[in-house]
Amino acid sequence: MSAVTEYIKESYIELTEKVTWPTWRELQSSAVLVLVAAIMIALVIFGMDQVIGYVLRQFYSSLA
């Protein structure tokens, strides 16, 4: 049990004294960057879906 207690103490020290936390401004910049990237990826996937759907509709309509 002492090993678990020691681990928790060391983890707390690591998080409070050794980790460099981002500033609020850096956090906002990163969040905006992630949001923009997610939107761009979603638009690319949407475009691919539309193109593949169109191609499949043309293919299946040519069979009938």
Coordinates of N, CA and C in Angstrom, one line a residue:
M1 N 0.8 -1.2 0.0 CA 0.0 0.0 0.0 C 0.9 1.3 0.0
S2 N 2.0 1.2 0.6 CA 2.9 2.3 0.6 C 3.4 2.7 -0.8
A3 N 3.5 1.7 -1.6 CA 4.0 2.0 -3.0 C 2.9 2.8 -3.7
V4 N 1.6 2.5 -3.5 CA 0.6 3.3 -4.1 C 0.6 4.7 -3.6
T5 N 0.7 4.9 -2.3 CA 0.8 6.2 -1.7 C 2.0 7.0 -2.2
E6 N 3.1 6.4 -2.4 CA 4.3 7.1 -2.9 C 4.1 7.5 -4.4
Y7 N 3.4 6.6 -5.1 CA 3.1 6.9 -6.5 C 2.2 8.1 -6.6
I8 N 1.2 8.2 -5.8 CA 0.3 9.3 -5.8 C 1.0 10.6 -5.4
K9 N 1.8 10.6 -4.4 CA 2.6 11.7 -4.0 C 3.5 12.2 -5.1
E10 N 4.2 11.3 -5.7 CA 5.1 11.7 -6.8 C 4.4 12.2 -8.0
S11 N 3.2 11.7 -8.3 CA 2.4 12.2 -9.4 C 1.9 13.6 -9.1
Y12 N 1.5 13.8 -7.9 CA 1.1 15.2 -7.5 C 2.2 16.2 -7.7
I13 N 3.4 15.8 -7.2 CA 4.6 16.7 -7.3 C 4.9 17.0 -8.8
E14 N 4.8 15.9 -9.6 CA 5.1 16.1 -11.0 C 4.1 17.0 -11.7
L15 N 2.8 16.9 -11.4 CA 1.8 17.8 -12.0 C 1.9 19.2 -11.5
T16 N 2.3 19.4 -10.2 CA 2.2 20.8 -9.7 C 3.6 21.5 -9.9
E17 N 4.7 20.8 -10.0 CA 6.0 21.5 -10.0 C 6.8 21.3 -11.2
K18 N 6.6 20.2 -12.0 CA 7.5 19.9 -13.1 C 6.8 20.1 -14.5
V19 N 5.5 20.0 -14.5 CA 4.8 20.2 -15.8 C 4.6 21.6 -16.1
T20 N 4.9 22.0 -17.4 CA 4.6 23.3 -17.9 C 3.3 23.4 -18.5
W21 N 2.4 24.1 -17.8 CA 1.0 24.2 -18.3 C 0.9 25.3 -19.3
P22 N 0.1 25.2 -20.3 CA -0.1 26.3 -21.3 C -0.8 27.5 -20.7
T23 N -0.6 28.6 -21.2 CA -1.3 29.8 -20.8 C -2.7 29.8 -21.4
W24 N -3.6 30.7 -20.9 CA -4.9 30.7 -21.4 C -4.9 31.1 -22.9
R25 N -4.1 32.0 -23.3 CA -4.0 32.4 -24.7 C -3.5 31.2 -25.6
E26 N -2.5 30.5 -25.1 CA -2.0 29.3 -25.9 C -3.1 28.3 -26.0
L27 N -3.9 28.1 -24.9 CA -4.9 27.1 -24.9 C -6.0 27.5 -25.9
Q28 N -6.4 28.8 -25.9 CA -7.4 29.3 -26.9 C -6.9 29.1 -28.3
S29 N -5.6 29.4 -28.6 CA -5.1 29.2 -29.9 C -5.1 27.8 -30.4
S30 N -4.7 26.9 -29.5 CA -4.7 25.5 -29.8 C -6.2 25.0 -30.1
A31 N -7.1 25.5 -29.3 CA -8.5 25.0 -29.5 C -9.0 25.5 -30.8
V32 N -8.7 26.7 -31.2 CA -9.1 27.3 -32.5 C -8.5 26.5 -33.6
L33 N -7.2 26.1 -33.5 CA -6.5 25.4 -34.5 C -7.2 24.0 -34.7
V34 N -7.5 23.3 -33.6 CA -8.1 22.0 -33.6 C -9.5 22.1 -34.2
L35 N -10.3 23.1 -33.9 CA -11.6 23.3 -34.5 C -11.5 23.5 -36.0
V36 N -10.6 24.4 -36.4 CA -10.5 24.6 -37.9 C -10.0 23.3 -38.6
A37 N -9.1 22.6 -38.0 CA -8.6 21.4 -38.6 C -9.8 20.4 -38.7
A38 N -10.6 20.3 -37.6 CA -11.7 19.3 -37.6 C -12.7 19.7 -38.7
I39 N -13.0 21.0 -38.8 CA -14.0 21.4 -39.8 C -13.4 21.1 -41.2
M40 N -12.2 21.4 -41.5 CA -11.6 21.1 -42.8 C -11.6 19.6 -43.1
I41 N -11.3 18.8 -42.1 CA -11.3 17.3 -42.4 C -12.8 16.8 -42.6
A42 N -13.7 17.4 -41.9 CA -15.1 17.0 -42.1 C -15.6 17.4 -43.5
L43 N -15.2 18.6 -44.0 CA -15.5 19.0 -45.3 C -14.9 18.1 -46.4
V44 N -13.7 17.7 -46.2 CA -13.1 16.8 -47.1 C -13.8 15.5 -47.2
I45 N -14.1 14.9 -46.0 CA -14.9 13.7 -46.0 C -16.3 13.8 -46.6
F46 N -16.9 15.0 -46.3 CA -18.2 15.2 -46.9 C -18.1 15.3 -48.4
G47 N -17.1 16.0 -48.9 CA -16.9 16.0 -50.4 C -16.7 14.7 -51.0
M48 N -15.8 13.9 -50.4 CA -15.6 12.5 -50.9 C -16.8 11.7 -50.9
D49 N -17.6 11.8 -49.8 CA -18.9 11.1 -49.7 C -19.8 11.5 -50.9
Q50 N -19.9 12.8 -51.1 CA -20.8 13.3 -52.2 C -20.3 12.7 -53.6
V51 N -19.0 12.8 -53.8 CA -18.5 12.3 -55.1 C -18.7 10.8 -55.3
I52 N -18.4 10.0 -54.2 CA -18.6 8.6 -54.3 C -20.1 8.3 -54.5
G53 N -21.0 9.0 -53.8 CA -22.4 8.8 -53.9 C -22.9 9.1 -55.3
Y54 N -22.4 10.2 -55.9 CA -22.7 10.5 -57.3 C -22.3 9.4 -58.3
V55 N -21.0 9.0 -58.1 CA -20.5 7.9 -59.0 C -21.3 6.6 -58.9
L56 N -21.7 6.3 -57.7 CA -22.5 5.1 -57.5 C -23.9 5.2 -58.1
R57 N -24.5 6.4 -57.9 CA -25.8 6.6 -58.5 C -25.7 6.5 -60.0
Q58 N -24.7 7.1 -60.6 CA -24.5 7.0 -62.1 C -24.3 5.5 -62.5
F59 N -23.5 4.8 -61.8 CA -23.2 3.4 -62.1 C -24.5 2.6 -62.0
Y60 N -25.3 2.7 -60.9 CA -26.5 1.9 -60.8 C -27.6 2.3 -61.7
S61 N -27.6 3.6 -62.1 CA -28.7 4.0 -63.0 C -28.3 3.5 -64.5
S62 N -27.1 3.3 -64.8 CA -26.7 2.8 -66.1 C -27.0 1.3 -66.2
L63 N -27.1 0.6 -65.1 CA -27.4 -0.8 -65.1 C -28.9 -1.1 -65.4
A64 N -29.8 -0.1 -65.1 CA -31.2 -0.3 -65.2 C -31.7 0.0 -66.6

